[in-house]
Coordinates of C-alpha atoms in Angstrom, one line a residue:
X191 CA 23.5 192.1 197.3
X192 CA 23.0 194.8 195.1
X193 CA 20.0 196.3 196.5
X194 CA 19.1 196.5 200.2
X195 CA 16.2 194.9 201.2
X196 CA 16.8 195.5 204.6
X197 CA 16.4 199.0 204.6
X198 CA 13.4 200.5 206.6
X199 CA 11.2 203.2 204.6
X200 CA 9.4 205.2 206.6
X201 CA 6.1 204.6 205.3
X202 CA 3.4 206.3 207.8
X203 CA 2.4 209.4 206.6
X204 CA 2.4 208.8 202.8
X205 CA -1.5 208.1 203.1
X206 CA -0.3 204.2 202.7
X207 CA -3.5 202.5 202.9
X208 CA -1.1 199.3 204.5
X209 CA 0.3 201.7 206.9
X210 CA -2.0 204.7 207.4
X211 CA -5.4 202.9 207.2
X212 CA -5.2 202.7 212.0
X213 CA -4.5 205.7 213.8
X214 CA -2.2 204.1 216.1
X215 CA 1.6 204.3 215.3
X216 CA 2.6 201.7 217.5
X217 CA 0.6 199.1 215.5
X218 CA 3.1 196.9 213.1
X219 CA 0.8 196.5 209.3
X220 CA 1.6 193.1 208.1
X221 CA -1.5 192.6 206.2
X222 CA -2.5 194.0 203.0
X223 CA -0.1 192.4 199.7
X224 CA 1.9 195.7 199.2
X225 CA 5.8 195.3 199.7
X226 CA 7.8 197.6 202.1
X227 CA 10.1 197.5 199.8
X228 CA 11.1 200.1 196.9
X229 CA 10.3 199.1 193.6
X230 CA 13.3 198.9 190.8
X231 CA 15.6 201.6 190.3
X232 CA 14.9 201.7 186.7
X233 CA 11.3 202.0 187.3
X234 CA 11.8 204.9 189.6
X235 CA 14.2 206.3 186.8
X236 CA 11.9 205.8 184.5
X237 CA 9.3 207.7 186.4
X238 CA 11.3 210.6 187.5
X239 CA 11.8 211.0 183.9
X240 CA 8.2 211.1 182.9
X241 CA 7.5 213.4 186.0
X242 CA 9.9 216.0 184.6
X243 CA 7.8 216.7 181.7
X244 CA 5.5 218.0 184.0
X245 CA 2.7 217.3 181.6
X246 CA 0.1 214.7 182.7
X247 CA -2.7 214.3 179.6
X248 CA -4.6 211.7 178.9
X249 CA -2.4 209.0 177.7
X250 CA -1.9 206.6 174.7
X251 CA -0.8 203.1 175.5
X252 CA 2.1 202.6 172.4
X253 CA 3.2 199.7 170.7
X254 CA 6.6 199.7 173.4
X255 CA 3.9 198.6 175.8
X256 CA 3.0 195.6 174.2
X257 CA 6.4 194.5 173.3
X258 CA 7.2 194.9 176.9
X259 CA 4.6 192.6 178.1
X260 CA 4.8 190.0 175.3
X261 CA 8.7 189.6 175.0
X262 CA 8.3 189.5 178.8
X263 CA 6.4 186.2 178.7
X264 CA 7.8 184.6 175.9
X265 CA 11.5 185.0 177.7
X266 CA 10.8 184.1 181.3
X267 CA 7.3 181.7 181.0
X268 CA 7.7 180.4 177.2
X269 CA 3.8 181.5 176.4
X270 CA 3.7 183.8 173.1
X271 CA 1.1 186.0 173.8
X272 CA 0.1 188.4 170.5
X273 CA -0.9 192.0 171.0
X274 CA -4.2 191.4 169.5
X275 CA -5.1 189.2 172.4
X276 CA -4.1 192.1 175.0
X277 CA -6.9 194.4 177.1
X278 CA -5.0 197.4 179.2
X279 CA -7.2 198.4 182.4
X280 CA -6.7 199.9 186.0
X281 CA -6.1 196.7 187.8
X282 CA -6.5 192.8 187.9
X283 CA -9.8 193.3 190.2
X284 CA -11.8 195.3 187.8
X285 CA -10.4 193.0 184.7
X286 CA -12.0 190.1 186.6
X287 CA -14.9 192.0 187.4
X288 CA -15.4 193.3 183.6
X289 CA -15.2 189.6 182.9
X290 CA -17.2 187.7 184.8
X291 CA -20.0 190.9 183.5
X292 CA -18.4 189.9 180.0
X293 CA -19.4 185.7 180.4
X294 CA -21.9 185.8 182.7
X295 CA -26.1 186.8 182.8
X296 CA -27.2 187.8 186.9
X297 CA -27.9 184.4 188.4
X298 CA -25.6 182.3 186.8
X299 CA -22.8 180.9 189.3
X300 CA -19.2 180.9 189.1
X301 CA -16.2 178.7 191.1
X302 CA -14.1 179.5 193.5
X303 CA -11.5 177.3 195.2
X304 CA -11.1 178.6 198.6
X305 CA -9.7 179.7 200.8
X306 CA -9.3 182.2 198.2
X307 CA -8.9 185.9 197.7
X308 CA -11.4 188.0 199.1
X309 CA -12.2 190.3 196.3
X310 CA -13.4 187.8 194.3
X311 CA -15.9 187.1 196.2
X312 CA -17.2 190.5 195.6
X313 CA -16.3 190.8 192.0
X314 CA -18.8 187.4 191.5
X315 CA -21.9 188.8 193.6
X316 CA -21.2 193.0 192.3
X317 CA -22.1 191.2 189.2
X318 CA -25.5 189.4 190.2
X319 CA -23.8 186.1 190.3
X320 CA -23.9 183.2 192.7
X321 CA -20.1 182.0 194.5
X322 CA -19.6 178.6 194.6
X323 CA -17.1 177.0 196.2
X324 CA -15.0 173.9 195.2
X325 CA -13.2 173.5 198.5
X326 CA -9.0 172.5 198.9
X327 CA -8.5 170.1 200.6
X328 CA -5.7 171.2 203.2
X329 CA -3.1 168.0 203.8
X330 CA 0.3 167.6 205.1
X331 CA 0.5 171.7 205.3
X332 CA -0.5 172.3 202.1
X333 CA -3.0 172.5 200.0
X334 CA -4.7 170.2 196.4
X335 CA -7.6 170.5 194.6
X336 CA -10.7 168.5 195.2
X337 CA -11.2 167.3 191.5
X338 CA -14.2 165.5 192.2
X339 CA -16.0 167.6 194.1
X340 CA -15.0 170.0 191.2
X341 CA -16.6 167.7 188.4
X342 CA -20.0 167.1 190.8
X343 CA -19.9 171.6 190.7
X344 CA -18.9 172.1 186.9
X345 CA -22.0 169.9 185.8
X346 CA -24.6 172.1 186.9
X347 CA -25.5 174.2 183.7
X348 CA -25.5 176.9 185.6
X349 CA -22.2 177.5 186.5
X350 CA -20.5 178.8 183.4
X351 CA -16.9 180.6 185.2
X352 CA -14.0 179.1 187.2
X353 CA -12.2 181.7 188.9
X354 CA -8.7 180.1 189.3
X355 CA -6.0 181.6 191.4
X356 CA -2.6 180.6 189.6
X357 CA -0.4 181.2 192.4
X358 CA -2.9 180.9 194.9
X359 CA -3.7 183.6 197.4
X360 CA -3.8 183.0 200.1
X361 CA -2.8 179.2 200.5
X362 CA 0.6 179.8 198.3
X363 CA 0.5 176.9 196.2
X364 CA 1.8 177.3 192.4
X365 CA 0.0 174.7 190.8
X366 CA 1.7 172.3 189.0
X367 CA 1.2 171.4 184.9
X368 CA -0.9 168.3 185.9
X369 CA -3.0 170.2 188.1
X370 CA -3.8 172.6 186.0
X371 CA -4.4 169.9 183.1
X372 CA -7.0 168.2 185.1
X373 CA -8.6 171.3 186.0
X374 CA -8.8 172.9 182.4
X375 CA -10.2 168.9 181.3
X376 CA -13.0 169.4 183.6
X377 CA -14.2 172.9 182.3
X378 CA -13.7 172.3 178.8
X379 CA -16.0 168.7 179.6
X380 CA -18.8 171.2 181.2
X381 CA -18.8 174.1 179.0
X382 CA -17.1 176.1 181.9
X383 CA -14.8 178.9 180.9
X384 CA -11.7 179.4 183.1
X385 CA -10.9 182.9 184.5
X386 CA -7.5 183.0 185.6
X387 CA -5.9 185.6 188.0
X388 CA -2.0 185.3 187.5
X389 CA -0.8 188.4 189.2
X390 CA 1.8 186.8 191.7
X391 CA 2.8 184.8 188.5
X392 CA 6.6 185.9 189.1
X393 CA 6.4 185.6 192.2
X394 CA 7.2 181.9 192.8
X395 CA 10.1 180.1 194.5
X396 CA 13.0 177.5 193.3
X397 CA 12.1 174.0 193.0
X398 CA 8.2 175.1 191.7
X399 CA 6.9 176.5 188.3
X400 CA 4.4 178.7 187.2
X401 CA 2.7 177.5 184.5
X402 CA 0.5 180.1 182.4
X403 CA -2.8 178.2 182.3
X404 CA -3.7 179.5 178.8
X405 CA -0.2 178.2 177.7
X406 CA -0.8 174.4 178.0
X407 CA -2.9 173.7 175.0
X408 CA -4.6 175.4 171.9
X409 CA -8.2 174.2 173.6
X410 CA -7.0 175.8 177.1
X411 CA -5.8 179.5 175.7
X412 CA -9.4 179.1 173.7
X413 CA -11.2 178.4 177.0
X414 CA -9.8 180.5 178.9
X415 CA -9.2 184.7 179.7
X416 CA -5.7 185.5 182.3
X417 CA -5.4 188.5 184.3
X418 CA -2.0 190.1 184.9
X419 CA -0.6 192.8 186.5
X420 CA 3.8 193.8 187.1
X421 CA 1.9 195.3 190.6
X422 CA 3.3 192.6 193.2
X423 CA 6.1 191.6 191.7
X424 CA 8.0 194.8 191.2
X425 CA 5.5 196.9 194.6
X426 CA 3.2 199.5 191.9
X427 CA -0.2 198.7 193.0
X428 CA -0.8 202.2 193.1
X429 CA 0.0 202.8 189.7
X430 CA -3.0 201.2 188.3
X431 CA -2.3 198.9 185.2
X432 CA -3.2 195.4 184.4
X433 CA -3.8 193.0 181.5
X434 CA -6.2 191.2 180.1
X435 CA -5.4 187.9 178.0
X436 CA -8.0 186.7 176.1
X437 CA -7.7 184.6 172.8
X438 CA -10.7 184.1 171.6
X439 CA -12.3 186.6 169.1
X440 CA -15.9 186.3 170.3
X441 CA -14.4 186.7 174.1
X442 CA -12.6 189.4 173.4
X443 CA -14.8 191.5 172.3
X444 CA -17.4 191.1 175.2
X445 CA -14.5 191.7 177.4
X446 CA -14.2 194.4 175.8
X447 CA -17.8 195.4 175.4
X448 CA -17.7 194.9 179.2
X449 CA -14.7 196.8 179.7
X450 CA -16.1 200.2 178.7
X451 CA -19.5 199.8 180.3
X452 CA -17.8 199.5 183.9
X453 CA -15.5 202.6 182.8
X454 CA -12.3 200.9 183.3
X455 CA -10.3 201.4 179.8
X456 CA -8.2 204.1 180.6
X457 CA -4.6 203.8 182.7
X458 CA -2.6 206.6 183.2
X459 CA 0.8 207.1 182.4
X460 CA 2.8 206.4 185.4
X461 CA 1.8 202.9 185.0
X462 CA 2.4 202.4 181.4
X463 CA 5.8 203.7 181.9
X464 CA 6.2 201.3 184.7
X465 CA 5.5 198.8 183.2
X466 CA 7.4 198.7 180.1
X467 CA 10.4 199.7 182.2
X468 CA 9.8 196.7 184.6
X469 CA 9.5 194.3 181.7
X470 CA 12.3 195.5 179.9
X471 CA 14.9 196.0 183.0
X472 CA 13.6 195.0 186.1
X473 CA 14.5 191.7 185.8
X474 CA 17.9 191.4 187.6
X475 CA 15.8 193.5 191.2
X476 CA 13.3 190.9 190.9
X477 CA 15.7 187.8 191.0
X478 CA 17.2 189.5 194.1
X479 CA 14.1 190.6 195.3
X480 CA 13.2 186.8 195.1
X481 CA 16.2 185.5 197.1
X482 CA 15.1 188.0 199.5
X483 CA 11.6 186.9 200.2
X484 CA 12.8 183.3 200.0
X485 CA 15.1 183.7 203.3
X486 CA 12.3 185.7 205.0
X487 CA 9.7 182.5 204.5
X488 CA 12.9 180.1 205.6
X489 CA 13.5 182.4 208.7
X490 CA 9.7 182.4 209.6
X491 CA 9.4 178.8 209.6
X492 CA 12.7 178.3 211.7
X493 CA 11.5 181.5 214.3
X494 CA 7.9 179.2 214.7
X495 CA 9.4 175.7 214.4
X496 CA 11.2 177.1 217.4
X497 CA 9.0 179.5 219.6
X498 CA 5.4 178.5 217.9
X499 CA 5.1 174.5 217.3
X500 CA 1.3 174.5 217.7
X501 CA 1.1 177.2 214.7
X502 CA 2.0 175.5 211.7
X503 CA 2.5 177.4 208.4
X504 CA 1.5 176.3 205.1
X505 CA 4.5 175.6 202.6
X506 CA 5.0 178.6 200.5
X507 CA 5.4 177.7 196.7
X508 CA 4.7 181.0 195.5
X509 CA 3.8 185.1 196.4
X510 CA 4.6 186.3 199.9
X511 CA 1.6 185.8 201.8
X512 CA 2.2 182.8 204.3
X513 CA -1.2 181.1 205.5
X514 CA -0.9 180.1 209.4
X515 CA -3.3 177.9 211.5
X516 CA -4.0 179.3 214.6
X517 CA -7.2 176.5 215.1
X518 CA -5.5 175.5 218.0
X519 CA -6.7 179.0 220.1
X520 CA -10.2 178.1 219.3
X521 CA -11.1 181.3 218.4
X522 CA -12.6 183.0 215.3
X523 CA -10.2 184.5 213.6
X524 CA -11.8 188.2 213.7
X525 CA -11.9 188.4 216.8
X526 CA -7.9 186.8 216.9
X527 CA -7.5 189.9 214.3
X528 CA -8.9 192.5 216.8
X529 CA -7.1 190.8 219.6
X530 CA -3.7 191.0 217.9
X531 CA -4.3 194.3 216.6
X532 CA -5.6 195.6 220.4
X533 CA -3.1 193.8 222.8
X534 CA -0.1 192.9 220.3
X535 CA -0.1 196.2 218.0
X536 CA 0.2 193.4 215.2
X537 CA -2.4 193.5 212.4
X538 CA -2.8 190.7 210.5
X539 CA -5.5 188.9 208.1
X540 CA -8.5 187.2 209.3
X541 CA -8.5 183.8 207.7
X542 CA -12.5 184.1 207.0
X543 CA -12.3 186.4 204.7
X544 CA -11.1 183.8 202.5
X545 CA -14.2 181.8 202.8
X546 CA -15.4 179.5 205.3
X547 CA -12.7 177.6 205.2
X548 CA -9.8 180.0 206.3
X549 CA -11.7 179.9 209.9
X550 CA -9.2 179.6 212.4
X551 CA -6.3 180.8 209.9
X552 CA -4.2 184.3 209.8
X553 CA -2.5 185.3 206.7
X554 CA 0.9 187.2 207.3
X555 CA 2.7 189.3 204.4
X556 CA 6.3 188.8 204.9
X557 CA 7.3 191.0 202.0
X558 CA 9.1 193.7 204.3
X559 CA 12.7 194.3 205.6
X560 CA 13.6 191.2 207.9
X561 CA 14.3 193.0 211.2
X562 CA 10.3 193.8 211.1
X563 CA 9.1 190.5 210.0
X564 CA 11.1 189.0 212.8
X565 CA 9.2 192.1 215.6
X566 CA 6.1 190.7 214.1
X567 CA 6.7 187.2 215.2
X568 CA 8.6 187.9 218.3
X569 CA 5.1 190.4 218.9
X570 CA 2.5 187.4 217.6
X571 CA 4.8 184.8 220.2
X572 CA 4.4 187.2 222.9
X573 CA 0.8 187.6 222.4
X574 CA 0.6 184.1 222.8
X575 CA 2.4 183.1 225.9
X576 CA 0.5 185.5 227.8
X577 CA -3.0 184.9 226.9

């Protein structure tokens, strides 16, 4: 392989919010979604580059920006996106927090499908706006929608935003073209716009597809705004750039509106530069980095088919965030947080930050070198057999 994935970087002491966010050095971070991983070579190149002009200004987002993100799509997904649709900001969350502000009055209610990322949670209700939740239905270790429970929600008049997660986080499903139809039918029906958050869009597994949702029809892309970000697939979080996607004139322009009243329209130039080196040459690290994170899923599933039966994991379509039920300790799973963090030096997600429904369920991210992902289990197994 030409990069090494297996390689541990020393990661405490770089004010790592993963890594530095507990005193304790003993304690083994395998929670937040930020890679232990170096990003590309030709990103870091491509900084280091920057960096030696030693001159940090405000910055200018050129047009090499938007043919980076654009060709991107068009070559790997097959979804021509035009420049003109294209909003630059700091990061997915405040894009889907400027638009919910951009399609929504206080009161009105928006859908979630949960278990489903935390932040959006806050993102609805930091806007004066009502979560509710259209439920998965969790079968067979894994995960569909509930499409009628969804119809009886869309009809109320005042829900008027679908927050899709497309993959899902923290479930891991990559929904499939169907899916996705039936969903978009039932918005468009109820005058429902869909807000879709597509940042672990490249990060999806052989045998499954991500489908951009605003690709599948003229009526979707119309209906529709998608949030993307290079930040998990190629480990820049911290450089602070997303995208906004949103076709629609009259959207746009609120978006944008919105944008600018939450202060969010400037990015600096680290991420720019990121990303257009990404886009443009990151493609070959990411196909290994893929492989990678592929073997680390198949060698968690075989390390708890064999040591931790009564702790299923949920098939993992898509992202690196694996979703495990624990419902058989009976305990909530903050407290099973706190416990493992306490007796195991193992920090992991509470499930019920997701929602109700994650109660009893621990997500893991297995996006590090494997040697720690296996000390993680062999701690987590440990913690078990002597409680």
């Amino acid at each position: 392989m030409k990069y090494d994935f297996d390689k541990i970087i020393p990661r405490r002491d770089t004010n790592s919010y993963k890594w530095d966010s507990m005193e304790d050095a003993d304690l083994l971070p395998m929670w937040v979604a930020d890679m232990d991983f170096r990003t590309a070579p030709v990103i870091i190149h491509a900084l280091q580059q920057r960096v030696e002009h030693g001159i940090f200004g405000y910055t200018r987002v050129p047009n090499a920006y938007y043919d980076a993100v654009t060709d991107w799509f068009e070559r790997r997904h097959g979804w021509k996106i035009r420049k003109e649709w294209i909003i630059y900001t700091s990061g997915v969350v405040p894009a889907v927090s400027a638009v919910i502000k951009a399609l929504t009055v206080p009161g009105d209610k928006v859908l979630v499908q949960t278990p489903v990322y935390n932040c959006f949670f806050s993102s609805i209700r930091n806007n004066g706006c009502e979560p509710v939740s259209n439920p998965l239905l969790y079968i067979n270790g894994t995960y569909i929608v509930d499409y009628k429970d969804l119809e009886r929600k869309a009809a109320d008049p005042k829900v008027k935003v679908l927050l899709l997660c497309n993959p899902h986080n923290p479930v891991g499903r990559v929904w499939k073209r169907e899916e996705l139809e039936f969903i978009g039918k039932i918005c468009i029906q109820n005058g429902v716009t869909v807000l879709s958050d597509e940042i672990h869009c490249e990060l999806v597994y052989p045998g499954y597809v991500y489908m951009p949702f605003a690709s599948l029809s003229e009526k979707f892309l119309r209906n529709s705004v998608t949030c993307l970000s290079p930040s998990k697939a190629f480990n820049i979080a911290g450089l602070q750039i997303a995208n906004i996607v949103a076709a629609d004139e009259e959207m746009y322009k609120r978006i944008d509106k919105a944008i600018n009243i939450n202060e969010v329209c400037d990015v600096n130039p680290f991420g720019v530069i990121a990303t257009i080196a990404a886009y443009n040459e990151g493609e070959d690290w990411l196909t290994q980095l893929l492989d990678y994170l592929q073997l680390n899923y198949q060698c968690m599933k075989d390390f708890c088919a064999e040591h931790l039966p009564d702790f299923p994991i949920a098939k993992l379509e898509g992202a690196y965030l694996v979703w495990m039920d624990c419902r058989v300790l009976n305990k909530p799973s903050e407290e099973l947080e706190h416990l493992l963090a306490k007796k195991a030096k193992l920090w992991l997600n509470a499930g019920i930050m997701y929602g109700k429904e994650g109660e009893g369920f621990m997500r893991w991210n297995i996006a590090c070198p494997r040697s720690l992902l296996l000390e993680g289990l062999k701690r987590f197994k440990n913690f078990i057999h002597n409680l």
